[in-house]
Amino acid sequence: MNRQTFARWIVARTGRAALTLSACLLAVARVRAGEIELTLQTRDPSTGKAILATEKVDPKRVGVIAVDVWNWHWCKTATMRVDAIVPRLNQALAGARELGMTVMLCPSDVVDNYVGYPQREAVFALPKFAVPSLLEVTCPPVPDAGGCACGRERCAVSYGWDGMHPALHMDDADWMPDTQAEVYAVCRKFGLTHLIYVGFHTQVCLLGKSMGLKAMKSAGFRCVLARDMTDAHPGYDPARNFTPDLNTEQVVEHFEKYLAPTISFQQELAKLGKWDAARVVDPVRIAPWGTSMRPHLFEEPISVTLTTPLQPGSEIHYTLDGSTPTAVSPLYTKPLVVSDTTRLRASAFSGGRAVCLESEGFFARLAATPAMPDRFIGDLPPARSVGFGHSYGGVVRYSGNTQPPQKDKSNLGQELRINRQSYQHGIGVHAPCELMYELKPEYQRFVGLAGADENLIRISNGSNLAKYPSVVFKVFIDGKPAAASPVMCIQSLAWRFDVPIPEGAKLIGLVAMDAGDGSREDFADWANAGFVLKR
Ligand SMILES: [Zn+2]
């Protein structure tokens, strides 16, 4: 059956599918002729009205640049929003490679962690050229929402990322240039004329980085932003319905008005039969997006927003009892008020079919700040003290860069510090660690604060390290669990313990545990911890 007969046969079978399929066949025919046709969107700078135009290009002349698809961000919600886009990014990059486009993965700041990767090493062997400055690229100030999309409980800045998102697929034929000159060298090698930008965060890195859109546009390349594969430096203010998606929309419009046309990468690939529409790639987005490994801690009730910007018209269903969300779970209609520790699960459906991957949100409410103790644990002799190391004959040889528990100091001898606050009293440990104390009849309650020690932020703002600390604190009384924290990360609000001591109890164990992802940098502080006496 030749192509025309096949198309006619399809037309005879089904109307709608036939249109799609014949459109695909025509598009594929165009690829064979060496060109594809992009639908570019710009906006009138004064009215904001969208303007569509088409442009033909040989895909072999097109580079795709993935900017800063990092494995971590100081804002937990920003981190999860990158995580949410990686599956569609993988599908798009796979399609781009099949079309013969050159894929460049550019994790600025951390590219030197990729020495030895052929994708990086090959860049150094390319001929070097002076980059022409052909165009002055300017625009009015870009809207910037600040970078944290967690609402009232704002994340503090650190530089914790140390690589690309672990799920981002890297192909043997990809390249890892880092600077304008390196991207230029790759472009010269393949004769590239067009660059499609994907990645994060739109107005900061795509604009400001040396291999970013602005720099390459000034060097004379036709630069295009994939509006469905990017996320702006986010913000979230539920009181005025300002969501991270709205922020991205505004930033994309700014690009369309002043900087570059955009495409829907998904639609472009779908036109060419390179996007599997049946494959579900996007999770429901959550703001603020705490997870069990990086909880959103709060004191006052929070407003949680769920969105599916790439599945317009779909219905979001959610559960709050830990069960799997289905098409008959409660329907999301407006931001949810969360006032207690909650695990949210959400998915989106269209015609009863799941059109989104399931998402998890985890929010943990802090108890009231406990009283100061009458007896600090640092002033009491522990009945048992064990930690991260190698036990031999009942003695712990502490591992490498860790110390035995330290009184009134962090484990490495600095001040005790949790979430931007210093404490005079407490014990600095490295998880896993247990301190056990004998309970006296006059002890009424155990009180204290606990959190990941923040001193590593003082080393180059936590460069490459801030993603690592993750500690769970537990209190045991006579071997039975009495209280526990959720996973505590760098710059989490301190967890608050206020544990009644049962009459006749003999031993209390204070544990700092690894959260299940390895104990690297798991420095942990018990602050203002001790016993309140009976009056
Ligand atoms: Zn945040």
Tab-separated table of C-alpha atoms and ligand atoms in Angstrom, residues 74-78 147-151 153-155, ligand 1:
chain	number	residue	atom	x	y	z
A	74	TRP	CA	17.082	26.138	47.303
A	75	CYS	CA	13.309	26.420	46.936
A	76	LYS	CA	11.636	23.024	47.383
A	77	THR	CA	8.708	24.017	45.158
A	78	ALA	CA	11.060	25.198	42.407
A	147	GLY	CA	12.566	32.373	43.268
A	148	CYS	CA	10.595	30.783	46.123
A	149	ALA	CA	7.105	29.457	45.412
A	150	CYS	CA	6.370	28.222	48.927
A	151	GLY	CA	4.239	31.185	50.015
A	153	GLU	CA	7.198	30.044	54.637
A	154	ARG	CA	9.898	31.362	52.317
A	155	CYS	CA	12.958	29.269	51.497
B	1	ZN	ZN	10.404	27.736	48.421
